[in-house]
């Protein structure tokens, strides 16, 4: 456009001169300036020579820099010893070197933006250019500039301690003990304290174990019950299919009826009442197929900026594609490794928990016994286990025809979340109630079902659950009980006479009100 690129030659000279007269000046700007931050090529070479001397713990002054440039065969190119001497004579101290360095960096960022804009403009005029590839390239280039030039600085211990104490005090005021995004499942929240910020959570299972049902359950609970904006990226199911599952779970109408649209009038009325709650929830669903990690990162950044999302769920990891635009992705294992690393980086960048669903290998099916999954079953890459802050497995014994667990409890309608890796917490096997016809998970409640919400089944008695969540209490019912006590003096009815049962009343199987 006939304009000189942004530059500050006089400040570049002042910074280089200051670096050669004060030995500690480089430590103040080494994380701000890079050789290509300088506009003049000669200044880039001089700074590179200073940087190499510093990295080798050699003294930095006019003579050592001149010698280093001579060794690099760059001395004459930069103007010879006379130019080095001129730079040192231009300044008296390095008092303002950090301020000067930031101005130089700002000009370098402007030049980079101009270069990117010119390249994008050139490619946009080409008829052969794919517009979506070009858009992704532009966004990635801008993100790279931000990442390379705006780095988080270190903090001293006093500042970090103040932040840590402030966070602890905030946690003290939370009586429920939740420090992260709640799952809405009491026993799971008790172990995890909620999904923690910047954590990568891998939720793995064999097909048909309920990965999508579980992820939709925690999505719904976080967004509807706790008002946390959440994003769901589905590479397997369409947005409408996922919404139908949410409707089935919320209205407690069988998913088969919703799929066919064959519902009773009162069920339609319930549906219209319940969908209002979900419609207003801060849930964002993206069903783009074969989503690449670059596209995911770009979309999450936009959602974070526009809606401040607090949770990201991806269904599922193996259907994603890596960044194939950088010299090939290598084999599939390397591609999955790069995806898992990128997901961890995304969690840290946005400071939100990222839950990635993952398939397990067929080794689970070929193994004998109860076929409980283990970390070695993670499919296609060991780096998934390495990058994850938490690895949890979903397991339903009834899927394999196992009707009772080791303590004799029925496995019908029971699923487990098995936390096999927990970088910042304990491991546990957490039983949950799985309601197949509503495609949802719920708590196993201690008072009603005789289950321990803290993560285990009781040792006595037996409780059986069918797919609808109805309860059949078994072995204790037909055992002879204690002698019947005489009626009270006031002839008031005994509890069993008023309720018709020796068990406390339960409305779990009642139809929803309408």
Coordinates of C-alpha atoms in Angstrom, one line a residue:
X1 CA 0.0 0.0 0.0
X2 CA 3.1 2.2 -0.3
X3 CA 3.5 2.5 3.5
X4 CA 6.5 1.7 5.6
X5 CA 5.8 -1.2 8.0
X6 CA 5.5 -0.3 11.7
X7 CA 9.0 0.1 13.2
X8 CA 10.9 1.9 15.9
X9 CA 14.6 1.7 14.8
X10 CA 15.8 4.2 17.5
X11 CA 14.3 2.1 20.3
X12 CA 15.8 -1.1 18.8
X13 CA 19.2 0.6 18.9
X14 CA 18.7 1.7 22.5
X15 CA 17.7 -1.7 23.7
X16 CA 20.6 -3.4 22.0
X17 CA 23.0 -0.8 23.5
X18 CA 21.5 -1.3 26.9
X19 CA 22.0 -5.0 26.7
X20 CA 25.7 -4.6 26.1
X21 CA 26.3 -2.2 29.0
X22 CA 24.3 -3.9 31.8
X23 CA 24.8 -7.7 32.3
X24 CA 21.4 -8.3 33.9
X25 CA 19.3 -6.4 31.5
X26 CA 18.5 -9.4 29.3
X27 CA 16.7 -11.2 32.1
X28 CA 14.1 -8.4 32.2
X29 CA 13.1 -8.8 28.5
X30 CA 14.0 -12.3 27.4
X31 CA 10.4 -13.4 27.6
X32 CA 9.2 -10.3 25.7
X33 CA 11.7 -10.0 22.8
X34 CA 12.6 -12.5 20.2
X35 CA 15.1 -12.0 17.3
X36 CA 12.2 -11.5 14.8
X37 CA 10.7 -8.8 17.0
X38 CA 13.4 -6.5 15.6
X39 CA 12.6 -4.9 12.2
X40 CA 16.1 -4.3 11.0
X41 CA 17.9 -7.6 9.9
X42 CA 21.2 -6.4 11.4
X43 CA 19.5 -5.9 14.8
X44 CA 18.0 -9.4 14.6
X45 CA 21.5 -10.9 14.2
X46 CA 23.0 -8.8 17.1
X47 CA 20.2 -9.8 19.4
X48 CA 20.7 -13.5 18.4
X49 CA 24.4 -13.2 19.3
X50 CA 23.5 -11.7 22.7
X51 CA 21.0 -14.4 23.3
X52 CA 23.5 -17.2 22.5
X53 CA 26.1 -15.7 24.8
X54 CA 23.4 -15.5 27.6
X55 CA 22.3 -19.1 27.0
X56 CA 26.0 -20.3 27.4
X57 CA 26.4 -18.2 30.6
X58 CA 29.0 -16.0 28.9
X59 CA 29.4 -12.3 29.7
X60 CA 27.6 -9.9 27.4
X61 CA 29.4 -6.7 26.4
X62 CA 30.6 -4.9 23.3
X63 CA 33.7 -7.1 22.9
X64 CA 32.1 -10.5 23.5
X65 CA 29.2 -9.6 21.1
X66 CA 31.6 -8.5 18.4
X67 CA 33.5 -11.8 18.8
X68 CA 30.3 -13.9 18.7
X69 CA 29.2 -12.1 15.5
X70 CA 32.6 -12.8 14.0
X71 CA 32.2 -16.5 14.9
X72 CA 28.7 -16.5 13.3
X73 CA 30.2 -14.8 10.2
X74 CA 27.7 -12.0 10.6
X75 CA 30.0 -9.2 11.8
X76 CA 30.4 -7.4 8.4
X77 CA 26.7 -7.8 7.6
X78 CA 25.6 -5.9 10.7
X79 CA 28.0 -3.0 10.1
X80 CA 31.3 -4.1 11.7
X81 CA 32.8 -3.3 15.1
X82 CA 32.1 0.4 14.6
X83 CA 28.3 -0.1 14.5
X84 CA 28.5 -2.2 17.7
X85 CA 30.5 0.6 19.4
X86 CA 27.9 3.1 18.1
X87 CA 25.0 1.2 19.8
X88 CA 26.7 1.2 23.2
X89 CA 27.4 4.9 23.0
X90 CA 23.7 5.8 22.5
X91 CA 22.5 4.9 26.0
X92 CA 23.8 5.4 29.5
X93 CA 21.7 2.8 31.4
X94 CA 19.1 0.1 31.0
X95 CA 16.6 1.9 33.2
X96 CA 13.6 1.9 30.7
X97 CA 14.6 -1.2 28.7
X98 CA 11.5 -3.2 29.6
X99 CA 9.2 -0.4 28.4
X100 CA 11.2 0.0 25.2
X101 CA 11.1 -3.7 24.6
X102 CA 7.3 -3.8 24.8
X103 CA 7.0 -1.0 22.3
X104 CA 9.2 -3.0 19.9
X105 CA 7.0 -6.1 20.4
X106 CA 3.9 -4.1 19.7
X107 CA 5.3 -3.0 16.4
X108 CA 6.3 -6.6 15.6
X109 CA 2.7 -7.8 16.3
X110 CA 1.4 -5.1 13.9
X111 CA 3.8 -6.3 11.2
X112 CA 2.6 -9.9 11.7
X113 CA -1.0 -8.8 11.4
X114 CA -0.3 -7.0 8.2
X115 CA 1.5 -10.0 6.8
X116 CA -1.4 -12.3 7.7
X117 CA -4.0 -9.9 6.3
X118 CA -2.1 -9.7 3.1
X119 CA -1.8 -13.5 2.8
X120 CA -5.5 -13.9 3.6
X121 CA -6.4 -11.2 1.1
X122 CA -4.3 -12.8 -1.6
X123 CA -5.9 -16.3 -1.1
X124 CA -9.4 -14.9 -0.8
X125 CA -9.1 -13.7 -4.4
X126 CA -8.2 -17.2 -5.6
X127 CA -11.2 -19.1 -6.9
X128 CA -9.7 -22.4 -5.9
X129 CA -9.5 -21.4 -2.2
X130 CA -11.9 -23.2 0.2
X131 CA -13.5 -20.5 2.3
X132 CA -13.8 -22.6 5.5
X133 CA -10.2 -23.7 5.3
X134 CA -9.2 -20.1 4.8
X135 CA -11.3 -19.0 7.7
X136 CA -9.8 -21.6 10.0
X137 CA -6.3 -20.6 8.8
X138 CA -6.9 -17.0 9.5
X139 CA -8.3 -17.7 13.0
X140 CA -5.4 -20.1 13.8
X141 CA -2.8 -17.5 12.6
X142 CA -4.3 -14.8 14.8
X143 CA -4.4 -17.2 17.8
X144 CA -0.7 -18.1 17.2
X145 CA 0.3 -14.5 17.3
X146 CA -1.6 -14.1 20.6
X147 CA 0.0 -17.3 22.1
X148 CA 3.5 -16.3 21.0
X149 CA 3.5 -12.8 22.2
X150 CA 1.2 -12.6 25.2
X151 CA 2.6 -15.0 27.7
X152 CA 1.5 -15.4 31.3
X153 CA 4.2 -14.0 33.6
X154 CA 5.4 -15.6 36.7
X155 CA 4.1 -14.5 40.1
X156 CA 5.9 -14.2 43.4
X157 CA 5.0 -16.5 46.3
X158 CA 3.3 -13.7 48.3
X159 CA 0.8 -13.1 45.4
X160 CA 0.2 -16.8 44.8
X161 CA -0.4 -17.4 48.5
X162 CA -2.9 -14.5 48.6
X163 CA -4.8 -16.1 45.7
X164 CA -4.7 -19.5 47.3
X165 CA -6.0 -18.2 50.6
X166 CA -8.8 -16.3 48.9
X167 CA -9.8 -19.5 47.0
X168 CA -9.8 -21.5 50.3
X169 CA -12.0 -19.0 52.0
X170 CA -14.5 -19.2 49.1
X171 CA -14.5 -22.9 49.4
X172 CA -15.1 -22.6 53.2
X173 CA -18.3 -20.7 52.5
X174 CA -19.6 -23.5 50.1
X175 CA -21.4 -25.7 52.6
X176 CA -21.9 -28.4 50.0
X177 CA -18.2 -28.9 49.4
X178 CA -18.4 -28.4 45.7
X179 CA -15.4 -26.5 44.2
X180 CA -16.0 -27.3 40.6
X181 CA -18.9 -27.7 38.1
X182 CA -21.5 -30.0 39.9
X183 CA -22.5 -33.2 38.2
X184 CA -25.8 -33.4 40.0
X185 CA -25.0 -36.9 41.1
X186 CA -24.4 -36.8 44.9
X187 CA -22.1 -39.7 45.3
X188 CA -19.9 -38.6 42.3
X189 CA -19.7 -35.0 43.5
X190 CA -18.7 -36.3 46.9
X191 CA -15.6 -37.9 45.4
X192 CA -14.7 -35.3 42.7
X193 CA -16.1 -32.1 44.4
X194 CA -17.4 -31.4 40.9
X195 CA -15.6 -31.2 37.6
X196 CA -12.6 -29.1 38.3
X197 CA -11.4 -26.2 36.1
X198 CA -8.7 -26.8 33.5
X199 CA -9.1 -30.6 34.0
X200 CA -9.3 -33.1 31.1
X201 CA -11.7 -35.9 32.0
X202 CA -11.8 -39.0 29.9
X203 CA -15.0 -41.0 30.2
X204 CA -14.5 -44.3 28.6
X205 CA -16.7 -47.4 28.0
X206 CA -17.6 -50.1 25.5
X207 CA -20.5 -49.4 23.2
X208 CA -24.0 -49.4 24.7
X209 CA -22.8 -48.8 28.2
X210 CA -24.5 -45.4 28.3
X211 CA -21.7 -42.9 27.6
X212 CA -23.9 -40.4 25.8
X213 CA -26.7 -40.9 28.4
X214 CA -24.3 -40.1 31.3
X215 CA -22.8 -37.1 29.5
X216 CA -26.3 -35.7 28.8
X217 CA -27.2 -36.2 32.4
X218 CA -24.3 -34.2 33.7
X219 CA -24.8 -31.6 30.9
X220 CA -28.5 -31.2 31.9
X221 CA -27.7 -31.1 35.7
X222 CA -25.0 -28.4 35.3
X223 CA -27.0 -26.2 32.9
X224 CA -30.6 -26.6 34.3
X225 CA -30.0 -27.1 38.0
X226 CA -27.0 -25.0 38.5
X227 CA -27.2 -22.5 35.6
X228 CA -23.7 -23.3 34.3
X229 CA -23.4 -22.6 30.5
X230 CA -22.2 -25.8 28.9
X231 CA -21.2 -26.8 25.3
X232 CA -21.8 -30.3 23.9
X233 CA -20.0 -31.4 20.7
X234 CA -21.5 -34.5 19.2
X235 CA -19.7 -36.2 16.4
X236 CA -22.0 -39.2 16.5
X237 CA -25.6 -38.1 17.0
X238 CA -27.5 -35.1 15.5
X239 CA -28.6 -32.2 17.7
X240 CA -32.2 -33.2 17.3
X241 CA -31.5 -36.7 18.5
X242 CA -29.7 -35.4 21.5
X243 CA -32.5 -33.0 22.3
X244 CA -35.0 -35.8 22.1
X245 CA -33.0 -37.7 24.7
X246 CA -33.0 -34.6 26.9
X247 CA -36.8 -34.4 26.5
X248 CA -37.2 -38.0 27.4
X249 CA -35.1 -37.7 30.5
X250 CA -36.7 -34.4 31.7
X251 CA -40.3 -35.4 31.0
X252 CA -39.8 -39.0 32.0
X253 CA -41.4 -40.2 28.8
X254 CA -40.1 -43.3 27.2
X255 CA -37.6 -42.6 24.4
X256 CA -39.3 -45.0 22.1
X257 CA -42.6 -43.0 22.4
X258 CA -40.7 -39.8 21.6
X259 CA -39.0 -41.3 18.6
X260 CA -42.3 -42.5 17.2
X261 CA -44.3 -39.5 18.4
X262 CA -46.9 -41.9 19.8
X263 CA -47.8 -40.3 23.2
X264 CA -51.0 -40.0 25.2
X265 CA -52.6 -36.6 25.6
X266 CA -51.4 -36.2 29.2
X267 CA -47.9 -37.1 28.1
X268 CA -48.0 -34.3 25.5
X269 CA -49.0 -31.9 28.2
X270 CA -46.2 -33.0 30.5
X271 CA -43.7 -32.7 27.6
X272 CA -44.8 -29.1 26.8
X273 CA -44.4 -28.2 30.5
X274 CA -41.0 -29.8 30.8
X275 CA -39.4 -28.5 27.6
X276 CA -39.7 -24.9 28.8
X277 CA -37.1 -25.6 31.4
X278 CA -34.6 -27.1 29.0
X279 CA -35.3 -24.4 26.3
X280 CA -34.2 -21.7 28.7
X281 CA -31.1 -23.6 29.9
X282 CA -27.6 -22.3 28.7
X283 CA -26.9 -25.4 26.6
X284 CA -25.1 -25.2 23.3
X285 CA -25.0 -28.2 21.0
X286 CA -22.8 -28.6 17.9
X287 CA -23.2 -31.7 15.8
X288 CA -20.5 -31.0 13.2
X289 CA -19.3 -34.4 11.9
X290 CA -15.6 -35.2 11.7
X291 CA -14.7 -32.1 13.8
X292 CA -11.1 -31.2 13.7
X293 CA -9.2 -30.1 16.8
X294 CA -8.6 -26.7 15.2
X295 CA -12.3 -26.2 14.6
X296 CA -13.1 -27.4 18.1
X297 CA -10.7 -24.9 19.6
X298 CA -12.0 -22.0 17.5
X299 CA -15.6 -22.8 18.4
X300 CA -14.9 -23.1 22.1
X301 CA -13.0 -19.8 22.1
X302 CA -16.0 -18.1 20.6
X303 CA -18.5 -19.8 23.0
X304 CA -16.2 -18.7 25.9
X305 CA -16.1 -15.1 24.7
X306 CA -19.8 -14.9 23.9
X307 CA -21.5 -17.1 26.5
X308 CA -18.8 -17.8 29.1
X309 CA -19.2 -21.5 28.9
X310 CA -18.1 -23.4 32.1
X311 CA -18.1 -27.0 30.7
X312 CA -17.2 -28.7 27.4
X313 CA -18.3 -32.2 26.5
X314 CA -17.1 -34.1 23.4
X315 CA -18.8 -37.2 22.1
X316 CA -16.5 -38.8 21.2
X317 CA -12.7 -38.5 21.0
X318 CA -12.0 -41.2 18.3
X319 CA -14.3 -39.5 15.8
X320 CA -12.2 -36.4 15.9
X321 CA -9.6 -35.6 13.3
X322 CA -6.2 -34.0 14.1
X323 CA -4.5 -31.1 12.4
X324 CA -3.6 -32.7 9.0
X325 CA -2.4 -29.4 7.6
X326 CA 1.0 -29.6 9.3
X327 CA 3.0 -32.0 7.3
X328 CA 0.7 -35.0 7.8
X329 CA -0.7 -36.5 10.9
X330 CA 1.4 -39.6 11.0
X331 CA -0.4 -42.8 12.1
X332 CA -3.6 -42.9 14.0
X333 CA -2.0 -43.4 17.4
X334 CA 0.0 -40.2 16.9
X335 CA -3.1 -38.4 15.7
X336 CA -5.0 -39.4 18.8
X337 CA -2.1 -38.4 21.0
X338 CA -2.0 -35.0 19.4
X339 CA -5.8 -34.6 19.9
X340 CA -5.6 -35.6 23.6
X341 CA -2.8 -33.1 24.2
X342 CA -4.7 -30.4 22.4
X343 CA -7.8 -31.1 24.6
X344 CA -5.7 -30.7 27.7
X345 CA -4.3 -27.4 26.3
X346 CA -7.9 -26.3 25.6
X347 CA -9.0 -27.0 29.1
X348 CA -6.1 -24.9 30.5
X349 CA -6.6 -22.1 28.0
X350 CA -10.3 -21.7 28.7
X351 CA -10.0 -22.7 32.4
X352 CA -12.9 -25.0 32.1
X353 CA -13.3 -28.8 32.6
X354 CA -13.3 -30.7 29.3
X355 CA -15.0 -34.1 29.3
X356 CA -14.0 -36.3 26.3
X357 CA -15.9 -39.6 25.8
X358 CA -13.7 -42.4 24.5
X359 CA -14.2 -46.0 23.2
X360 CA -12.5 -48.9 24.9
X361 CA -10.7 -51.7 22.9
X362 CA -12.3 -55.1 22.3
X363 CA -9.9 -56.6 24.9
X364 CA -12.7 -56.0 27.5
X365 CA -14.9 -58.5 25.6
X366 CA -12.3 -61.2 25.2
X367 CA -11.4 -61.1 28.9
X368 CA -13.0 -63.5 31.3
X369 CA -14.7 -62.8 34.6
X370 CA -16.9 -59.7 35.1
X371 CA -15.2 -57.8 32.2
X372 CA -14.6 -54.7 34.3
X373 CA -12.5 -52.2 32.2
X374 CA -9.0 -51.1 33.1
X375 CA -6.6 -48.4 32.0
X376 CA -4.8 -50.6 29.5
X377 CA -8.1 -50.9 27.6
X378 CA -8.0 -47.3 26.5
X379 CA -8.1 -47.4 22.7
X380 CA -5.5 -46.4 20.2
X381 CA -3.1 -44.4 22.4
X382 CA -1.5 -44.5 25.8
X383 CA -1.2 -40.8 25.8
X384 CA -4.9 -40.5 26.6
X385 CA -4.2 -41.8 30.1
X386 CA -1.1 -39.6 30.3
X387 CA -2.8 -36.4 29.4
X388 CA -6.0 -36.9 31.4
X389 CA -6.4 -35.5 34.9
X390 CA -9.2 -38.1 35.5
X391 CA -10.0 -41.3 33.7
X392 CA -13.4 -42.8 34.5
X393 CA -15.1 -45.9 33.1
X394 CA -18.8 -46.6 32.8
X395 CA -19.7 -50.2 33.5
X396 CA -23.0 -52.1 33.6
X397 CA -22.7 -55.7 34.7
X398 CA -26.2 -56.6 33.4
X399 CA -25.0 -55.9 29.9
X400 CA -22.8 -59.0 30.1
X401 CA -25.6 -61.1 31.6
X402 CA -24.2 -60.8 35.2
X403 CA -27.3 -60.6 37.4
X404 CA -25.6 -60.2 40.8
X405 CA -22.5 -58.6 42.1
X406 CA -20.0 -60.0 44.5
X407 CA -22.2 -59.3 47.5
X408 CA -25.4 -60.7 46.0
X409 CA -27.0 -57.5 45.1
X410 CA -29.0 -57.4 41.8
X411 CA -27.2 -55.5 39.0
X412 CA -30.5 -54.8 37.1
X413 CA -30.7 -51.1 36.3
X414 CA -27.4 -50.4 38.1
X415 CA -24.4 -48.7 36.4
X416 CA -21.1 -47.8 37.9
X417 CA -18.7 -44.9 37.4
X418 CA -15.2 -46.4 38.0
X419 CA -12.6 -43.6 38.6
X420 CA -9.4 -45.4 37.6
X421 CA -7.2 -42.3 37.6
X422 CA -7.6 -39.1 39.6
X423 CA -4.7 -36.8 39.6
X424 CA -6.1 -34.5 42.3
X425 CA -8.3 -36.9 44.3
X426 CA -9.1 -40.4 45.3
X427 CA -10.2 -43.5 43.3
X428 CA -13.7 -45.0 43.8
X429 CA -16.4 -47.2 42.2
X430 CA -19.6 -45.2 42.4
X431 CA -22.9 -47.0 41.8
X432 CA -25.7 -45.1 40.0
X433 CA -29.2 -46.0 38.9
X434 CA -29.5 -46.3 35.1
X435 CA -33.0 -45.8 33.7
X436 CA -32.8 -47.3 30.2
X437 CA -36.1 -46.2 28.8
X438 CA -35.4 -42.6 29.8
X439 CA -31.7 -42.8 28.9
X440 CA -30.5 -41.2 32.1
X441 CA -28.5 -41.8 35.3
X442 CA -29.6 -41.0 38.8
X443 CA -28.4 -41.4 42.4
X444 CA -29.0 -44.5 44.3
X445 CA -30.6 -43.1 47.4
X446 CA -29.6 -44.4 50.8
X447 CA -32.9 -44.0 52.6
X448 CA -35.1 -45.5 50.0
X449 CA -32.9 -48.2 48.4
X450 CA -30.6 -49.1 51.2
X451 CA -27.6 -48.1 49.1
X452 CA -24.5 -46.2 50.2
X453 CA -24.2 -43.0 48.2
X454 CA -20.6 -42.7 49.3
X455 CA -19.5 -45.3 46.8
X456 CA -20.5 -48.9 47.6
X457 CA -23.3 -51.4 48.1
X458 CA -24.3 -52.6 51.6
X459 CA -23.4 -56.0 52.7
X460 CA -26.8 -57.2 53.9
X461 CA -30.1 -57.6 52.1
X462 CA -30.8 -57.4 48.4
X463 CA -32.3 -54.7 46.3
X464 CA -33.4 -55.3 42.7
X465 CA -33.9 -52.5 40.1
X466 CA -35.6 -52.9 36.8
X467 CA -35.1 -50.6 33.8
X468 CA -37.9 -48.3 34.9
X469 CA -36.4 -47.6 38.3
X470 CA -39.2 -49.5 40.1
X471 CA -38.1 -51.4 43.2
X472 CA -38.6 -55.0 44.3
X473 CA -37.3 -55.5 47.8
X474 CA -36.3 -59.2 48.0
X475 CA -34.8 -61.3 50.7
X476 CA -35.8 -59.4 53.8
X477 CA -39.5 -59.2 52.9
X478 CA -40.4 -62.9 53.3
X479 CA -38.3 -63.5 56.4
X480 CA -40.3 -63.9 59.6
X481 CA -40.4 -60.6 61.4
X482 CA -40.7 -59.8 65.1
X483 CA -44.0 -60.4 66.9
X484 CA -46.7 -57.9 66.0
X485 CA -46.9 -55.2 68.7
X486 CA -50.2 -54.5 70.4
X487 CA -52.2 -51.6 69.0
X488 CA -51.5 -48.2 70.7
X489 CA -53.7 -47.1 73.6
X490 CA -55.4 -44.4 71.6
X491 CA -56.4 -47.0 68.9
X492 CA -54.5 -44.8 66.2
X493 CA -53.6 -46.9 63.2
X494 CA -50.2 -48.4 62.9
X495 CA -48.0 -47.2 60.1
X496 CA -48.5 -50.4 58.1
X497 CA -52.3 -50.1 58.5
X498 CA -52.3 -46.5 57.2
X499 CA -49.9 -47.2 54.2
X500 CA -50.7 -50.8 53.4
X501 CA -46.9 -51.6 53.6
X502 CA -44.2 -52.1 56.1
X503 CA -42.0 -49.9 54.0
X504 CA -42.0 -46.2 53.8
X505 CA -44.1 -44.7 51.0
X506 CA -42.4 -43.9 47.7
X507 CA -43.6 -41.9 44.8
X508 CA -40.8 -42.9 42.4
X509 CA -43.1 -45.0 40.2
X510 CA -46.0 -42.6 40.2
X511 CA -46.8 -40.8 37.0
X512 CA -45.7 -37.2 36.9
X513 CA -48.5 -34.8 37.8
X514 CA -50.5 -33.2 35.1

